[in-house]
mmCIF file of C-alpha atoms and ligand atoms in Angstrom:
data_model
loop_
_atom_site.group_PDB
_atom_site.id
_atom_site.type_symbol
_atom_site.label_atom_id
_atom_site.label_comp_id
_atom_site.label_asym_id
_atom_site.label_seq_id
_atom_site.Cartn_x
_atom_site.Cartn_y
_atom_site.Cartn_z
ATOM 1 C CA MET A 640 0.686 14.764 27.889
ATOM 2 C CA SER A 641 -2.982 13.749 28.226
ATOM 3 C CA ALA A 642 -4.020 10.176 29.010
ATOM 4 C CA ALA A 643 -5.533 9.893 25.524
ATOM 5 C CA ALA A 644 -2.282 11.021 23.887
ATOM 6 C CA ARG A 645 -0.287 8.526 25.981
ATOM 7 C CA LEU A 646 -2.706 5.773 25.045
ATOM 8 C CA SER A 647 -2.446 6.517 21.340
ATOM 9 C CA SER A 648 1.340 6.636 21.643
ATOM 10 C CA ALA A 649 1.275 3.159 23.251
ATOM 11 C CA ALA A 650 -0.970 1.961 20.403
ATOM 12 C CA VAL A 651 1.426 3.423 17.812
ATOM 13 C CA ARG A 652 4.397 1.739 19.486
ATOM 14 C CA ARG A 653 2.532 -1.566 19.602
ATOM 15 C CA ALA A 654 1.649 -1.301 15.887
ATOM 16 C CA LEU A 655 5.298 -0.563 15.051
ATOM 17 C CA GLN A 656 6.448 -3.620 16.998
ATOM 18 C CA VAL A 657 3.896 -5.913 15.350
ATOM 19 C CA ALA A 658 4.878 -4.674 11.875
ATOM 20 C CA ALA A 659 8.629 -4.906 12.554
ATOM 21 C CA VAL A 660 8.344 -8.491 13.793
ATOM 22 C CA GLU A 661 6.264 -9.441 10.760
ATOM 23 C CA TYR A 662 8.922 -8.011 8.419
ATOM 24 C CA ALA A 663 11.598 -9.976 10.278
ATOM 25 C CA VAL A 664 9.535 -13.183 10.090
ATOM 26 C CA HIS A 665 9.592 -12.740 6.298
ATOM 27 C CA GLY A 666 13.360 -12.240 6.256
ATOM 28 C CA TRP A 667 13.420 -8.465 5.881
ATOM 29 C CA PRO A 668 16.380 -6.963 7.829
ATOM 30 C CA VAL A 669 14.973 -4.461 10.319
ATOM 31 C CA VAL A 670 16.872 -1.463 11.688
ATOM 32 C CA PRO A 671 15.417 0.871 14.336
ATOM 33 C CA VAL A 672 15.017 4.487 13.194
ATOM 34 C CA SER A 673 14.079 7.706 14.973
ATOM 35 C CA PHE A 674 10.528 8.034 16.320
ATOM 36 C CA PHE A 675 8.320 11.030 15.474
ATOM 37 C CA ASP A 676 6.476 11.790 18.715
ATOM 38 C CA GLY A 677 4.053 14.325 17.226
ATOM 39 C CA ARG A 678 6.510 17.219 17.566
ATOM 40 C CA ASN A 679 10.066 15.983 17.144
ATOM 41 C CA TYR A 680 12.106 13.104 15.808
ATOM 42 C CA VAL A 681 13.426 11.333 18.889
ATOM 43 C CA CYS A 682 16.583 9.223 18.780
ATOM 44 C CA VAL A 683 18.088 6.846 21.343
ATOM 45 C CA GLN A 684 21.345 8.869 21.333
ATOM 46 C CA ALA A 685 20.943 11.619 23.919
ATOM 47 C CA ASP A 686 23.205 13.977 21.955
ATOM 48 C CA CYS A 687 21.377 13.544 18.629
ATOM 49 C CA PHE A 688 19.026 16.282 17.455
ATOM 50 C CA GLU A 689 18.692 15.233 13.811
ATOM 51 C CA GLN A 690 15.150 16.245 12.777
ATOM 52 C CA THR A 691 14.589 13.563 10.156
ATOM 53 C CA LEU A 692 14.122 9.814 10.069
ATOM 54 C CA HIS A 693 17.506 8.127 10.525
ATOM 55 C CA PRO A 694 18.899 4.879 11.972
ATOM 56 C CA VAL A 695 19.358 5.352 15.705
ATOM 57 C CA TRP A 696 22.765 3.634 15.796
ATOM 58 C CA ARG A 697 25.784 5.108 14.031
ATOM 59 C CA LEU A 698 27.133 1.658 13.092
ATOM 60 C CA TRP A 699 23.793 0.104 12.235
ATOM 61 C CA HIS A 700 24.550 -1.954 9.114
ATOM 62 C CA ASP A 701 25.761 -5.055 10.910
ATOM 63 C CA ARG A 702 23.086 -4.731 13.572
ATOM 64 C CA ALA A 703 20.133 -4.839 11.168
ATOM 65 C CA SER A 704 18.354 -8.091 12.011
ATOM 66 C CA ALA A 705 15.724 -10.433 10.626
ATOM 67 C CA ASP A 706 15.575 -12.391 13.896
ATOM 68 C CA PRO A 707 12.011 -11.884 15.177
ATOM 69 C CA LYS A 708 13.108 -12.275 18.828
ATOM 70 C CA VAL A 709 15.844 -9.660 18.503
ATOM 71 C CA VAL A 710 13.498 -7.269 16.681
ATOM 72 C CA ALA A 711 10.690 -7.763 19.220
ATOM 73 C CA ALA A 712 13.122 -6.943 22.052
ATOM 74 C CA TRP A 713 14.293 -3.715 20.375
ATOM 75 C CA PHE A 714 10.734 -2.491 20.008
ATOM 76 C CA ARG A 715 9.913 -3.456 23.576
ATOM 77 C CA MET A 716 12.934 -1.626 25.022
ATOM 78 C CA LEU A 717 13.261 1.377 22.711
ATOM 79 C CA THR A 718 10.849 3.982 21.387
ATOM 80 C CA VAL A 719 11.784 3.654 17.721
ATOM 81 C CA SER A 720 10.250 3.348 14.265
ATOM 82 C CA VAL A 721 10.770 0.728 11.573
ATOM 83 C CA GLY A 722 13.596 0.980 9.054
ATOM 84 C CA ILE A 723 14.487 -1.762 6.587
ATOM 85 C CA ARG A 724 18.047 -2.348 5.398
ATOM 86 C CA THR A 725 18.242 -2.496 1.598
ATOM 87 C CA GLY A 726 20.653 -4.211 -0.783
ATOM 88 C CA VAL A 727 20.860 -7.462 1.166
ATOM 89 C CA VAL A 728 17.575 -9.176 0.317
ATOM 90 C CA PHE A 729 16.159 -6.548 -2.084
ATOM 91 C CA ASP A 730 16.679 -2.994 -3.289
ATOM 92 C CA VAL A 731 14.052 -0.294 -2.859
ATOM 93 C CA VAL A 732 13.402 2.227 -5.635
ATOM 94 C CA SER A 733 11.766 5.522 -4.773
ATOM 95 C CA LEU A 734 9.816 7.464 -7.385
ATOM 96 C CA PRO A 735 8.028 10.835 -7.177
ATOM 97 C CA GLU A 736 4.324 10.379 -6.482
ATOM 98 C CA VAL A 737 2.954 10.983 -10.021
ATOM 99 C CA ALA A 738 5.400 8.654 -11.795
ATOM 100 C CA ALA A 739 5.021 6.189 -8.945
ATOM 101 C CA THR A 740 1.262 5.792 -9.287
ATOM 102 C CA ARG A 741 1.666 5.183 -13.021
ATOM 103 C CA VAL A 742 4.396 2.564 -12.541
ATOM 104 C CA GLN A 743 2.330 0.931 -9.810
ATOM 105 C CA GLY A 744 -0.653 0.790 -12.196
ATOM 106 C CA VAL A 745 1.418 -0.842 -14.947
ATOM 107 C CA LEU A 746 2.836 -3.435 -12.541
ATOM 108 C CA GLU A 747 -0.701 -4.310 -11.442
ATOM 109 C CA GLU A 748 -2.020 -4.482 -15.029
ATOM 110 C CA ARG A 749 0.800 -6.816 -16.003
ATOM 111 C CA ARG A 750 0.277 -8.936 -12.900
ATOM 112 C CA THR A 751 3.810 -8.334 -11.655
ATOM 113 C CA PRO A 752 2.912 -6.464 -8.460
ATOM 114 C CA THR A 753 5.378 -5.696 -5.699
ATOM 115 C CA PRO A 754 5.076 -4.095 -2.259
ATOM 116 C CA VAL A 755 4.744 -0.293 -2.555
ATOM 117 C CA ALA A 756 4.847 2.158 0.365
ATOM 118 C CA VAL A 757 3.817 5.827 0.348
ATOM 119 C CA TRP A 758 6.361 8.177 2.006
ATOM 120 C CA ARG A 759 4.283 11.348 1.992
ATOM 121 C CA GLU A 760 6.922 13.404 3.808
ATOM 122 C CA ARG A 761 9.153 13.040 0.737
ATOM 123 C CA GLY A 762 6.328 13.009 -1.845
ATOM 124 C CA ARG A 763 7.552 9.608 -2.990
ATOM 125 C CA ARG A 764 6.555 5.955 -3.181
ATOM 126 C CA LEU A 765 8.906 3.103 -2.405
ATOM 127 C CA PHE A 766 8.983 -0.014 -4.617
ATOM 128 C CA TRP A 767 10.518 -3.240 -3.371
ATOM 129 C CA VAL A 768 12.610 -4.684 -6.260
ATOM 130 C CA ALA A 769 14.985 -7.668 -6.539
ATOM 131 C CA ARG A 770 18.432 -6.625 -5.313
ATOM 132 C CA ASP A 771 21.317 -5.348 -7.477
ATOM 133 C CA LEU A 772 18.972 -3.501 -9.820
ATOM 134 C CA PRO A 773 21.049 -2.297 -12.806
ATOM 135 C CA TRP A 774 20.780 1.440 -13.545
ATOM 136 C CA ARG A 775 18.967 2.341 -16.770
ATOM 137 C CA PRO A 776 18.266 5.762 -18.356
ATOM 138 C CA ALA A 777 14.516 5.163 -17.864
ATOM 139 C CA LEU A 778 15.121 5.357 -14.110
ATOM 140 C CA GLY A 779 16.928 8.666 -14.467
ATOM 141 C CA ARG A 780 14.113 10.132 -16.560
ATOM 142 C CA LEU A 781 11.654 9.290 -13.770
ATOM 143 C CA ASP A 782 13.940 10.818 -11.100
ATOM 144 C CA ALA A 783 14.223 7.391 -9.468
ATOM 145 C CA ARG A 784 16.517 6.843 -6.512
ATOM 146 C CA VAL A 785 17.711 3.343 -5.730
ATOM 147 C CA SER A 786 18.432 2.384 -2.151
ATOM 148 C CA SER A 787 20.784 -0.583 -2.346
ATOM 149 C CA ARG A 788 23.829 -1.704 -0.364
ATOM 150 C CA ASP A 789 24.474 0.528 2.631
ATOM 151 C CA GLY A 790 20.984 2.007 2.394
ATOM 152 C CA TRP A 791 17.768 1.802 4.350
ATOM 153 C CA VAL A 792 14.160 2.929 3.929
ATOM 154 C CA PRO A 793 11.344 3.543 6.410
ATOM 155 C CA ALA A 794 8.513 1.008 6.442
ATOM 156 C CA PRO A 795 4.863 1.317 7.497
ATOM 157 C CA PRO A 796 3.523 2.358 9.953
ATOM 158 C CA THR A 797 6.498 4.628 10.791
ATOM 159 C CA PRO A 798 5.098 8.024 11.856
ATOM 160 C CA THR A 799 6.421 11.174 10.155
ATOM 161 C CA ARG A 800 5.651 14.874 10.179
ATOM 162 C CA HIS A 801 3.241 14.205 7.289
ATOM 163 C CA GLY A 802 1.501 11.171 8.767
ATOM 164 C CA PRO A 803 2.572 7.541 8.839
ATOM 165 C CA VAL A 804 4.358 5.768 6.006
ATOM 166 C CA GLN A 805 1.609 3.573 4.553
ATOM 167 C CA TRP A 806 1.311 0.627 2.206
ATOM 168 C CA ALA A 807 -0.226 1.317 -1.205
ATOM 169 C CA VAL A 808 0.364 -2.372 -2.000
ATOM 170 C CA GLU A 809 0.781 -4.495 1.111
ATOM 171 C CA PRO A 810 3.354 -7.319 1.065
ATOM 172 C CA ALA A 811 0.562 -9.798 1.846
ATOM 173 C CA GLN A 812 -1.137 -8.757 -1.436
ATOM 174 C CA THR A 813 1.906 -10.042 -3.354
ATOM 175 C CA GLU A 814 2.420 -12.956 -0.935
ATOM 176 C CA TRP A 815 5.663 -11.176 0.009
ATOM 177 C CA GLY A 816 6.842 -11.608 -3.579
ATOM 178 C CA ILE A 817 9.120 -8.909 -5.025
ATOM 179 C CA VAL A 818 9.248 -7.797 -8.654
ATOM 180 C CA GLN A 819 12.134 -8.900 -10.875
ATOM 181 C CA HIS A 820 14.458 -6.391 -12.585
ATOM 182 C CA ALA A 821 13.144 -6.892 -16.127
ATOM 183 C CA ASP A 822 9.504 -6.424 -15.083
ATOM 184 C CA PHE A 823 10.202 -3.317 -13.020
ATOM 185 C CA LEU A 824 12.408 -1.728 -15.706
ATOM 186 C CA ALA A 825 9.800 -2.491 -18.392
ATOM 187 C CA ALA A 826 7.111 -0.802 -16.282
ATOM 188 C CA ALA A 827 9.377 2.207 -15.687
ATOM 189 C CA ALA A 828 10.158 2.488 -19.416
ATOM 190 C CA SER A 829 6.459 2.232 -20.344
ATOM 191 C CA VAL A 830 5.432 5.382 -18.479
ATOM 192 C CA GLN A 831 8.041 7.728 -20.044
HETATM 193 ZN ZN1 ZN B 1257 20.041 10.082 16.082
#
């Protein structure tokens, strides 16, 4: 590996740590996930060769933490990316890119914005929504997937084969506020 590549890898790791600690400070439960090193997804388990993003611990649910000190230590000791446990503080709804940009536009128009991340590797955007979102047919028509209890999602700036997961709407833009069920479902229904 060249010195420049090592440097950029250190910068990426630093950016991941800063982001993870900021999520924890705001009460988001962080879970370390595999790290894309430019060629492969690397896990902390030596016998794991899973070539996707995944939590690096098999029993990770109870280890997800919103303690900034704990999270900072993980990212200092391990080469990992940022996952967020869902269903505890909020759910996360993923929508295919085209539907997602329309829903995002409606939420902004109606002044009920919420954090939105772009997961290019999956061709989807992730919407942070109040937890225990009830299922509605409008969600099915948009091919929505809800990550709730027992789930997790990657958070920016987690690197992937198709570039880093990025914010389309940063949490700071909504003052870390998260959209309520009725507002999200109304936006989803409006773009059918
Ligand atoms: Zn693994």
